[in-house]
mmCIF file of C-alpha atoms in Angstrom:
data_model
loop_
_atom_site.group_PDB
_atom_site.id
_atom_site.type_symbol
_atom_site.label_atom_id
_atom_site.label_comp_id
_atom_site.label_asym_id
_atom_site.label_seq_id
_atom_site.Cartn_x
_atom_site.Cartn_y
_atom_site.Cartn_z
ATOM 1 C CA MET A 1 -14.059 -6.040 16.062
ATOM 2 C CA SER A 2 -16.375 -5.501 18.961
ATOM 3 C CA ARG A 3 -17.218 -2.006 17.659
ATOM 4 C CA LEU A 4 -19.618 -3.753 15.182
ATOM 5 C CA ARG A 5 -22.013 -3.898 18.093
ATOM 6 C CA ARG A 6 -22.604 -0.165 17.856
ATOM 7 C CA TYR A 7 -24.627 -0.694 14.707
ATOM 8 C CA GLY A 8 -28.228 -1.771 15.155
ATOM 9 C CA ARG A 9 -28.721 -4.270 12.323
ATOM 10 C CA PRO A 10 -26.471 -7.392 12.000
ATOM 11 C CA SER A 11 -25.166 -6.747 8.486
ATOM 12 C CA PRO A 12 -22.804 -9.385 6.966
ATOM 13 C CA ILE A 13 -19.048 -9.085 7.382
ATOM 14 C CA ALA A 14 -17.137 -9.563 4.112
ATOM 15 C CA VAL A 15 -13.542 -10.848 4.202
ATOM 16 C CA ALA A 16 -11.106 -10.204 1.450
ATOM 17 C CA VAL A 17 -9.313 -13.516 0.766
ATOM 18 C CA SER A 18 -6.415 -14.087 -1.524
ATOM 19 C CA GLY A 19 -5.422 -17.647 -0.580
ATOM 20 C CA GLY A 20 -2.547 -16.719 1.600
ATOM 21 C CA GLN A 21 -1.959 -17.360 5.319
ATOM 22 C CA ASP A 22 -2.923 -13.864 6.490
ATOM 23 C CA SER A 23 -6.244 -13.538 4.705
ATOM 24 C CA LEU A 24 -7.216 -17.078 5.669
ATOM 25 C CA LEU A 25 -6.601 -16.434 9.373
ATOM 26 C CA ALA A 26 -8.500 -13.144 8.991
ATOM 27 C CA LEU A 27 -11.393 -15.099 7.618
ATOM 28 C CA ALA A 28 -11.373 -17.607 10.445
ATOM 29 C CA LEU A 29 -11.265 -14.841 13.112
ATOM 30 C CA ALA A 30 -13.907 -12.768 11.401
ATOM 31 C CA ARG A 31 -16.076 -15.849 11.139
ATOM 32 C CA GLU A 32 -15.693 -16.565 14.847
ATOM 33 C CA GLN A 33 -16.678 -12.999 15.628
ATOM 34 C CA ALA A 34 -19.641 -13.147 13.256
ATOM 35 C CA VAL A 35 -20.948 -16.297 15.005
ATOM 36 C CA GLN A 36 -20.777 -14.589 18.381
ATOM 37 C CA GLU A 37 -22.723 -11.623 17.084
ATOM 38 C CA LYS A 38 -25.112 -13.677 14.989
ATOM 39 C CA ARG A 39 -23.959 -12.147 11.727
ATOM 40 C CA GLU A 40 -23.246 -13.694 8.368
ATOM 41 C CA CYS A 41 -19.629 -13.920 7.261
ATOM 42 C CA VAL A 42 -18.833 -13.973 3.475
ATOM 43 C CA ALA A 43 -15.452 -14.558 1.848
ATOM 44 C CA VAL A 44 -14.797 -12.369 -1.159
ATOM 45 C CA HIS A 45 -11.942 -13.073 -3.564
ATOM 46 C CA GLY A 46 -10.991 -10.245 -5.826
ATOM 47 C CA ARG A 47 -9.870 -11.434 -9.239
ATOM 48 C CA PHE A 48 -7.531 -8.647 -10.082
ATOM 49 C CA LEU A 49 -5.439 -10.346 -12.926
ATOM 50 C CA PRO A 50 -6.494 -12.504 -15.819
ATOM 51 C CA PRO A 51 -6.991 -16.002 -14.514
ATOM 52 C CA THR A 52 -4.298 -18.691 -14.963
ATOM 53 C CA GLY A 53 -4.330 -22.434 -14.308
ATOM 54 C CA VAL A 54 -2.649 -21.846 -10.893
ATOM 55 C CA SER A 55 -4.972 -19.028 -9.882
ATOM 56 C CA ILE A 56 -8.096 -21.004 -10.824
ATOM 57 C CA GLU A 57 -6.867 -23.968 -8.747
ATOM 58 C CA ARG A 58 -6.424 -21.635 -5.786
ATOM 59 C CA GLU A 59 -9.851 -20.207 -6.177
ATOM 60 C CA GLU A 60 -11.298 -23.804 -6.178
ATOM 61 C CA GLU A 61 -9.285 -24.620 -3.071
ATOM 62 C CA MET A 62 -10.515 -21.423 -1.285
ATOM 63 C CA ALA A 63 -14.076 -22.413 -2.241
ATOM 64 C CA ARG A 64 -13.532 -25.802 -0.683
ATOM 65 C CA ILE A 65 -12.193 -24.317 2.570
ATOM 66 C CA CYS A 66 -15.060 -21.914 2.708
ATOM 67 C CA LYS A 67 -17.554 -24.717 2.315
ATOM 68 C CA GLU A 68 -15.951 -26.493 5.279
ATOM 69 C CA LEU A 69 -16.195 -23.320 7.268
ATOM 70 C CA LYS A 70 -19.813 -22.898 6.163
ATOM 71 C CA VAL A 71 -18.963 -19.462 4.714
ATOM 72 C CA GLN A 72 -20.258 -18.211 1.396
ATOM 73 C CA PHE A 73 -17.492 -17.783 -1.196
ATOM 74 C CA LEU A 74 -17.724 -15.035 -3.830
ATOM 75 C CA VAL A 75 -15.458 -14.143 -6.660
ATOM 76 C CA ALA A 76 -15.468 -10.566 -7.783
ATOM 77 C CA ASP A 77 -14.107 -10.111 -11.346
ATOM 78 C CA LEU A 78 -12.214 -6.837 -11.081
ATOM 79 C CA VAL A 79 -9.639 -7.403 -13.809
ATOM 80 C CA ASP A 80 -10.635 -4.383 -15.875
ATOM 81 C CA THR A 81 -11.129 -2.127 -12.841
ATOM 82 C CA PHE A 82 -7.759 -3.180 -11.387
ATOM 83 C CA TYR A 83 -5.984 -2.457 -14.638
ATOM 84 C CA LYS A 84 -7.605 0.983 -15.034
ATOM 85 C CA ARG A 85 -7.326 2.075 -11.420
ATOM 86 C CA VAL A 86 -4.033 0.528 -10.318
ATOM 87 C CA ILE A 87 -1.881 -0.845 -13.167
ATOM 88 C CA GLN A 88 -2.392 1.922 -15.701
ATOM 89 C CA PRO A 89 -1.672 4.712 -13.190
ATOM 90 C CA PHE A 90 1.365 2.715 -12.021
ATOM 91 C CA VAL A 91 2.803 2.658 -15.553
ATOM 92 C CA ASN A 92 1.933 6.325 -16.174
ATOM 93 C CA GLU A 93 3.759 7.362 -13.010
ATOM 94 C CA TYR A 94 6.942 5.639 -14.136
ATOM 95 C CA LEU A 95 6.613 7.211 -17.519
ATOM 96 C CA ASN A 96 6.473 10.595 -15.775
ATOM 97 C CA GLY A 97 9.632 9.930 -13.791
ATOM 98 C CA ARG A 98 8.060 9.030 -10.434
ATOM 99 C CA THR A 99 8.243 5.929 -8.288
ATOM 100 C CA PRO A 100 4.646 4.986 -7.413
ATOM 101 C CA ASN A 101 3.356 2.878 -4.545
ATOM 102 C CA PRO A 102 0.508 0.823 -6.072
ATOM 103 C CA CYS A 103 -0.361 -1.026 -2.832
ATOM 104 C CA ALA A 104 -1.164 2.212 -0.995
ATOM 105 C CA HIS A 105 -3.501 3.235 -3.810
ATOM 106 C CA CYS A 106 -5.061 -0.243 -4.156
ATOM 107 C CA ASN A 107 -6.397 -0.243 -0.620
ATOM 108 C CA PRO A 108 -8.747 2.754 -0.950
ATOM 109 C CA VAL A 109 -9.578 2.310 -4.580
ATOM 110 C CA ILE A 110 -9.928 -1.469 -4.908
ATOM 111 C CA LYS A 111 -10.147 -3.285 -1.583
ATOM 112 C CA LEU A 112 -12.103 -0.781 0.557
ATOM 113 C CA GLY A 113 -13.491 0.578 -2.690
ATOM 114 C CA ALA A 114 -14.593 -1.720 -5.568
ATOM 115 C CA LEU A 115 -14.335 -4.969 -3.604
ATOM 116 C CA LEU A 116 -16.435 -3.744 -0.672
ATOM 117 C CA GLU A 117 -18.958 -2.209 -3.026
ATOM 118 C CA TYR A 118 -19.259 -5.570 -4.746
ATOM 119 C CA ALA A 119 -19.866 -7.300 -1.421
ATOM 120 C CA ARG A 120 -22.386 -4.629 -0.471
ATOM 121 C CA ILE A 121 -24.316 -5.201 -3.671
ATOM 122 C CA GLU A 122 -24.175 -8.947 -3.567
ATOM 123 C CA VAL A 123 -24.877 -9.660 0.113
ATOM 124 C CA GLY A 124 -25.448 -6.283 1.844
ATOM 125 C CA ALA A 125 -22.060 -6.268 3.588
ATOM 126 C CA ASP A 126 -21.254 -3.042 5.463
ATOM 127 C CA PHE A 127 -17.739 -4.108 6.616
ATOM 128 C CA LEU A 128 -14.625 -5.589 4.955
ATOM 129 C CA ALA A 129 -12.047 -7.470 6.939
ATOM 130 C CA THR A 130 -8.542 -7.909 5.487
ATOM 131 C CA GLY A 131 -5.343 -9.623 6.480
ATOM 132 C CA HIS A 132 -3.432 -6.366 7.031
ATOM 133 C CA TYR A 133 -1.343 -5.885 10.179
ATOM 134 C CA ALA A 134 -2.876 -2.600 11.475
ATOM 135 C CA ASN A 135 -5.407 -1.442 13.995
ATOM 136 C CA THR A 136 -8.400 0.883 14.116
ATOM 137 C CA LYS A 137 -9.848 2.426 17.277
ATOM 138 C CA TRP A 138 -13.078 4.340 17.629
ATOM 139 C CA THR A 139 -12.712 7.847 19.117
ATOM 140 C CA LYS A 140 -15.215 10.684 19.703
ATOM 141 C CA HIS A 141 -14.022 12.181 16.433
ATOM 142 C CA GLY A 142 -14.481 8.996 14.458
ATOM 143 C CA PRO A 143 -12.244 6.061 13.430
ATOM 144 C CA ALA A 144 -8.457 6.208 14.009
ATOM 145 C CA LEU A 145 -5.822 4.176 12.258
ATOM 146 C CA TYR A 146 -2.934 2.809 14.279
ATOM 147 C CA ARG A 147 0.146 0.702 13.657
ATOM 148 C CA GLY A 148 -0.151 -3.065 14.030
ATOM 149 C CA LYS A 149 1.319 -4.793 17.038
ATOM 150 C CA ASP A 150 4.066 -6.501 14.980
ATOM 151 C CA PRO A 151 6.598 -3.765 14.195
ATOM 152 C CA ALA A 152 8.279 -5.936 11.549
ATOM 153 C CA LYS A 153 4.999 -6.436 9.665
ATOM 154 C CA ASP A 154 3.008 -3.306 10.398
ATOM 155 C CA GLN A 155 1.108 -2.158 7.259
ATOM 156 C CA SER A 156 -0.577 0.999 8.440
ATOM 157 C CA TYR A 157 1.692 2.868 5.993
ATOM 158 C CA PHE A 158 -0.055 1.073 3.069
ATOM 159 C CA LEU A 159 -3.463 1.993 4.575
ATOM 160 C CA SER A 160 -2.744 5.664 5.314
ATOM 161 C CA LEU A 161 -4.645 6.873 2.283
ATOM 162 C CA LEU A 162 -7.924 5.383 3.454
ATOM 163 C CA LYS A 163 -10.620 8.009 4.132
ATOM 164 C CA TRP A 164 -12.534 8.278 7.340
ATOM 165 C CA ASN A 165 -15.614 6.670 5.861
ATOM 166 C CA GLN A 166 -13.524 3.690 4.620
ATOM 167 C CA LEU A 167 -11.890 3.228 7.965
ATOM 168 C CA GLU A 168 -15.364 3.069 9.498
ATOM 169 C CA LYS A 169 -15.939 -0.044 7.366
ATOM 170 C CA ALA A 170 -12.474 -1.647 7.708
ATOM 171 C CA LEU A 171 -11.670 -4.522 10.045
ATOM 172 C CA PHE A 172 -8.171 -5.803 10.692
ATOM 173 C CA PRO A 173 -8.380 -9.042 12.711
ATOM 174 C CA LEU A 174 -4.580 -9.534 12.695
ATOM 175 C CA GLY A 175 -3.804 -6.136 14.143
ATOM 176 C CA GLU A 176 -2.905 -7.516 17.614
ATOM 177 C CA LEU A 177 -0.985 -10.510 16.340
ATOM 178 C CA HIS A 178 2.609 -11.080 15.254
ATOM 179 C CA LYS A 179 3.282 -12.691 11.937
ATOM 180 C CA SER A 180 5.009 -15.617 13.693
ATOM 181 C CA GLN A 181 1.703 -16.496 15.414
ATOM 182 C CA VAL A 182 -0.186 -16.998 12.184
ATOM 183 C CA PRO A 183 0.915 -20.572 11.267
ATOM 184 C CA ASP A 184 0.092 -21.841 14.774
ATOM 185 C CA GLU A 185 -3.265 -20.142 14.768
ATOM 186 C CA LEU A 186 -4.164 -21.679 11.391
ATOM 187 C CA ALA A 187 -2.921 -25.087 12.589
ATOM 188 C CA LYS A 188 -5.107 -24.916 15.686
ATOM 189 C CA ARG A 189 -8.054 -24.499 13.364
ATOM 190 C CA GLY A 190 -6.980 -27.209 11.009
ATOM 191 C CA LEU A 191 -6.567 -24.756 8.144
ATOM 192 C CA THR A 192 -4.005 -24.856 5.365
ATOM 193 C CA PRO A 193 -3.862 -21.945 2.963
ATOM 194 C CA PRO A 194 -3.924 -22.596 -0.802
ATOM 195 C CA ALA A 195 -0.962 -20.276 -1.269
ATOM 196 C CA PRO A 196 1.331 -20.919 1.773
ATOM 197 C CA GLU A 197 4.190 -18.895 0.370
ATOM 198 C CA GLU A 198 4.543 -15.173 1.153
ATOM 199 C CA SER A 199 3.016 -12.919 -1.403
ATOM 200 C CA GLN A 200 5.344 -10.907 -3.629
ATOM 201 C CA GLU A 201 5.887 -7.192 -2.938
ATOM 202 C CA ILE A 202 3.636 -6.001 -5.807
ATOM 203 C CA CYS A 203 1.028 -8.628 -6.647
ATOM 204 C CA PHE A 204 0.916 -7.911 -10.424
ATOM 205 C CA ILE A 205 4.697 -7.875 -11.025
ATOM 206 C CA PRO A 206 6.219 -11.368 -11.417
ATOM 207 C CA ASP A 207 9.455 -11.782 -9.434
ATOM 208 C CA ASP A 208 9.228 -8.132 -8.451
ATOM 209 C CA ASP A 209 10.961 -7.263 -11.711
ATOM 210 C CA TYR A 210 9.185 -3.973 -12.509
ATOM 211 C CA CYS A 211 11.444 -3.123 -15.485
ATOM 212 C CA ALA A 212 10.465 -6.334 -17.257
ATOM 213 C CA PHE A 213 6.827 -5.704 -16.358
ATOM 214 C CA LEU A 214 6.900 -2.148 -17.792
ATOM 215 C CA GLU A 215 8.490 -3.437 -21.004
ATOM 216 C CA ARG A 216 5.805 -6.105 -21.493
ATOM 217 C CA THR A 217 2.987 -3.704 -20.639
ATOM 218 C CA ALA A 218 4.301 -1.055 -23.025
ATOM 219 C CA LEU A 219 4.548 -3.589 -25.861
ATOM 220 C CA LYS A 220 1.053 -4.974 -25.188
ATOM 221 C CA HIS A 221 -0.613 -1.572 -24.964
ATOM 222 C CA HIS A 222 1.495 0.152 -27.617
ATOM 223 C CA LEU A 223 3.068 2.582 -25.113
ATOM 224 C CA GLU A 224 6.404 4.289 -25.793
ATOM 225 C CA LEU A 225 8.892 4.030 -22.970
ATOM 226 C CA PRO A 226 11.377 6.953 -22.781
ATOM 227 C CA GLY A 227 14.751 5.938 -24.308
ATOM 228 C CA PRO A 228 18.361 6.564 -23.387
ATOM 229 C CA GLY A 229 19.654 9.950 -22.298
ATOM 230 C CA PRO A 230 22.557 11.696 -20.619
ATOM 231 C CA VAL A 231 23.919 11.019 -17.069
ATOM 232 C CA PHE A 232 25.300 14.022 -15.301
ATOM 233 C CA LEU A 233 27.099 14.348 -12.012
ATOM 234 C CA ALA A 234 25.670 16.744 -9.431
ATOM 235 C CA ASP A 235 28.218 19.389 -10.605
ATOM 236 C CA GLY A 236 26.916 19.217 -14.160
ATOM 237 C CA SER A 237 29.774 17.033 -15.619
ATOM 238 C CA LEU A 238 28.610 14.659 -18.341
ATOM 239 C CA LEU A 239 29.293 11.121 -17.183
ATOM 240 C CA GLY A 240 27.643 8.765 -19.621
ATOM 241 C CA LYS A 241 24.310 7.517 -20.910
ATOM 242 C CA HIS A 242 21.331 5.950 -19.089
ATOM 243 C CA GLN A 243 18.986 3.414 -20.659
ATOM 244 C CA GLY A 244 15.663 5.081 -19.738
ATOM 245 C CA LEU A 245 14.617 7.049 -16.659
ATOM 246 C CA TRP A 246 11.921 4.583 -15.849
ATOM 247 C CA ARG A 247 14.655 2.027 -14.911
ATOM 248 C CA TYR A 248 15.858 4.135 -11.970
ATOM 249 C CA THR A 249 14.575 5.379 -8.645
ATOM 250 C CA LEU A 250 15.930 8.027 -6.254
ATOM 251 C CA GLY A 251 18.583 6.846 -3.948
ATOM 252 C CA GLN A 252 19.331 3.801 -6.167
ATOM 253 C CA ARG A 253 23.003 2.667 -6.100
ATOM 254 C CA ARG A 254 23.198 -0.697 -7.822
ATOM 255 C CA GLY A 255 22.571 -1.382 -11.438
ATOM 256 C CA LEU A 256 23.572 2.061 -12.714
ATOM 257 C CA GLY A 257 26.146 0.667 -15.165
ATOM 258 C CA ILE A 258 28.519 3.635 -14.562
ATOM 259 C CA ALA A 259 32.137 3.268 -13.729
ATOM 260 C CA HIS A 260 33.402 5.887 -11.275
ATOM 261 C CA SER A 261 35.984 6.429 -8.562
ATOM 262 C CA GLU A 262 33.361 6.213 -5.858
ATOM 263 C CA PRO A 263 29.847 4.803 -5.419
ATOM 264 C CA LEU A 264 27.121 6.818 -7.164
ATOM 265 C CA TYR A 265 23.504 7.221 -6.340
ATOM 266 C CA VAL A 266 20.469 8.496 -8.287
ATOM 267 C CA LEU A 267 19.767 12.006 -7.066
ATOM 268 C CA GLU A 268 17.249 13.232 -9.630
ATOM 269 C CA LYS A 269 15.354 12.306 -12.790
ATOM 270 C CA ASP A 270 14.846 15.264 -15.075
ATOM 271 C CA VAL A 271 11.928 14.203 -17.271
ATOM 272 C CA GLU A 272 11.944 17.331 -19.420
ATOM 273 C CA THR A 273 15.554 16.880 -20.560
ATOM 274 C CA ASN A 274 15.561 13.063 -20.118
ATOM 275 C CA ALA A 275 18.608 13.434 -17.842
ATOM 276 C CA LEU A 276 19.645 11.302 -14.951
ATOM 277 C CA ILE A 277 21.518 13.123 -12.192
ATOM 278 C CA VAL A 278 23.821 11.057 -9.985
ATOM 279 C CA GLY A 279 26.238 11.841 -7.183
ATOM 280 C CA SER A 280 28.104 10.514 -4.131
ATOM 281 C CA ALA A 281 26.578 9.619 -0.816
ATOM 282 C CA GLN A 282 27.019 13.160 0.496
ATOM 283 C CA TYR A 283 24.204 14.304 -1.714
ATOM 284 C CA THR A 284 21.689 11.566 -0.842
ATOM 285 C CA HIS A 285 20.001 13.296 2.138
ATOM 286 C CA ARG A 286 17.228 15.855 2.244
ATOM 287 C CA LYS A 287 15.914 18.109 5.042
ATOM 288 C CA GLY A 288 12.285 17.481 4.075
ATOM 289 C CA CYS A 289 9.660 16.837 1.432
ATOM 290 C CA THR A 290 6.275 17.945 0.099
ATOM 291 C CA ALA A 291 3.263 15.736 -0.408
ATOM 292 C CA ARG A 292 0.026 16.329 -2.302
ATOM 293 C CA GLN A 293 -3.225 14.324 -2.564
ATOM 294 C CA VAL A 294 -3.206 14.679 1.220
ATOM 295 C CA ASN A 295 -5.441 12.481 3.403
ATOM 296 C CA ILE A 296 -6.089 14.099 6.795
ATOM 297 C CA LEU A 297 -7.054 11.585 9.452
ATOM 298 C CA VAL A 298 -6.433 13.891 12.481
ATOM 299 C CA GLN A 299 -7.078 17.648 12.143
ATOM 300 C CA PRO A 300 -3.726 19.527 12.079
ATOM 301 C CA LYS A 301 -4.578 21.574 15.120
ATOM 302 C CA HIS A 302 -4.294 18.347 17.105
ATOM 303 C CA TRP A 303 -0.952 17.289 15.681
ATOM 304 C CA PRO A 304 1.979 17.203 18.196
ATOM 305 C CA GLU A 305 4.857 19.610 17.599
ATOM 306 C CA THR A 306 7.151 16.752 16.684
ATOM 307 C CA VAL A 307 5.653 13.943 14.512
ATOM 308 C CA LEU A 308 7.200 10.717 13.126
ATOM 309 C CA ALA A 309 7.465 10.765 9.346
ATOM 310 C CA GLN A 310 7.751 7.716 7.162
ATOM 311 C CA THR A 311 8.479 8.024 3.365
ATOM 312 C CA ARG A 312 9.021 4.348 2.470
ATOM 313 C CA TYR A 313 7.566 1.133 3.628
ATOM 314 C CA ARG A 314 10.701 -0.540 4.981
ATOM 315 C CA GLN A 315 11.893 2.549 6.765
ATOM 316 C CA LYS A 316 11.821 3.530 10.386
ATOM 317 C CA ALA A 317 9.728 6.677 10.898
ATOM 318 C CA LYS A 318 11.863 9.703 11.797
ATOM 319 C CA PRO A 319 11.187 12.762 13.994
ATOM 320 C CA ALA A 320 9.989 15.714 11.980
ATOM 321 C CA THR A 321 7.730 18.739 12.024
ATOM 322 C CA ALA A 322 4.691 18.818 9.717
ATOM 323 C CA GLU A 323 2.406 21.558 8.472
ATOM 324 C CA TYR A 324 -0.627 21.355 6.220
ATOM 325 C CA ASP A 325 -1.068 24.245 3.777
ATOM 326 C CA ARG A 326 -4.831 24.338 3.258
ATOM 327 C CA LYS A 327 -4.619 26.829 0.430
ATOM 328 C CA ARG A 328 -2.176 24.804 -1.567
ATOM 329 C CA LYS A 329 -3.418 21.525 -0.206
ATOM 330 C CA GLU A 330 0.094 20.378 0.529
ATOM 331 C CA LEU A 331 1.738 18.588 3.412
ATOM 332 C CA GLN A 332 5.179 20.062 4.279
ATOM 333 C CA ILE A 333 7.456 17.745 6.194
ATOM 334 C CA SER A 334 10.739 18.922 7.722
ATOM 335 C CA PHE A 335 13.014 16.279 9.241
ATOM 336 C CA LEU A 336 14.825 17.123 12.470
ATOM 337 C CA GLU A 337 17.877 15.478 10.923
ATOM 338 C CA PRO A 338 18.527 15.061 7.138
ATOM 339 C CA GLN A 339 17.138 11.721 5.790
ATOM 340 C CA GLY A 340 17.543 9.565 2.703
ATOM 341 C CA LEU A 341 16.041 10.881 -0.507
ATOM 342 C CA PRO A 342 12.225 10.789 -0.502
ATOM 343 C CA ALA A 343 11.067 9.503 -3.913
ATOM 344 C CA PRO A 344 8.277 11.384 -5.695
ATOM 345 C CA GLY A 345 5.345 9.044 -6.155
ATOM 346 C CA GLN A 346 5.894 7.289 -2.885
ATOM 347 C CA VAL A 347 3.675 7.881 0.189
ATOM 348 C CA ALA A 348 4.645 10.097 3.092
ATOM 349 C CA ALA A 349 2.831 9.215 6.322
ATOM 350 C CA ILE A 350 3.058 10.993 9.586
ATOM 351 C CA TYR A 351 2.375 9.445 12.992
ATOM 352 C CA ASP A 352 2.224 10.477 16.634
ATOM 353 C CA ASP A 353 4.219 8.637 19.237
ATOM 354 C CA THR A 354 1.323 6.245 19.959
ATOM 355 C CA GLY A 355 1.437 4.924 16.438
ATOM 356 C CA ARG A 356 -1.646 6.791 15.239
ATOM 357 C CA VAL A 357 -1.633 7.848 11.632
ATOM 358 C CA LEU A 358 -2.233 11.628 11.490
ATOM 359 C CA ALA A 359 -2.138 12.191 7.754
ATOM 360 C CA ALA A 360 -0.548 10.938 4.551
ATOM 361 C CA GLY A 361 0.051 12.090 0.987
ATOM 362 C CA VAL A 362 1.880 11.365 -2.189
ATOM 363 C CA ILE A 363 5.369 12.819 -2.356
ATOM 364 C CA SER A 364 5.694 15.461 -5.037
ATOM 365 C CA ALA A 365 9.050 17.023 -4.174
#
């Protein structure tokens, strides 16, 4: 975080805190840096979901910890904003047959968007530190986003939609740490997180059961979820009936409820005909994909001939070629070897061999 010194005035550093291990250590490290640079450090908790007894207790515990650290603690009520900008689009994407990645959209829209803006208005903060495992470096062309040091925890994929002006304001104190180091670093500082357990994959979906969440949300907001429809094999043969396209994602094998002579996988969701297309493993690979809503972090003329493309979070990036069509505003990715089905709605991020994010977009086909 030494790059803060390039700015003349000592503006406060805001730190996004959730109550978990990672954000608490990020707060401690940011506070230590702020003390060295004679800056104020402020903890900002984003209230994204309607409060419950448990969440209020955690907020109170975070406030207590911040008091001990002599750090101001703020709570930003972003429940309505979070619903409109993250949850509602998530539901709409499923209704349109796609598999969205809400975390990748939350970072630019909420954390480095609404949350940082709240901190700017309240205390004049120009920077937001988070507990993500990623790195930024300053280059002559501006900020660059890199993978975190811990390959098992790297979260640059989720941050790949951040714009340049947001990366300028983003700090990732855990970027050079491994997850295994966090408990010891907290213990050395005498800190115990209010929520010691690992956070769930999608923060607003209990038990990671997105089908149950969609059903509850549809009922609450009077939305109509698409109903049953036909299931076809890749050759066009009618195989059975599905229970709603929103229950399935491309590449899915388990939970199809279809008896067949060999394992079947979801190959396509045809929203117009409400049909689910399935097939054997031989059909589950693609030579490439197209992404839209493209975020360019390195100008295409500087991309290497071979990039590393990642189309899901828990996936190793694979060698590919990439081309940005400026007229169509599309990112075309061609894998050097066929890969598992890229799911429309997920993020496709491309890297160079140093771990720098070159560009990212939302998979459309």
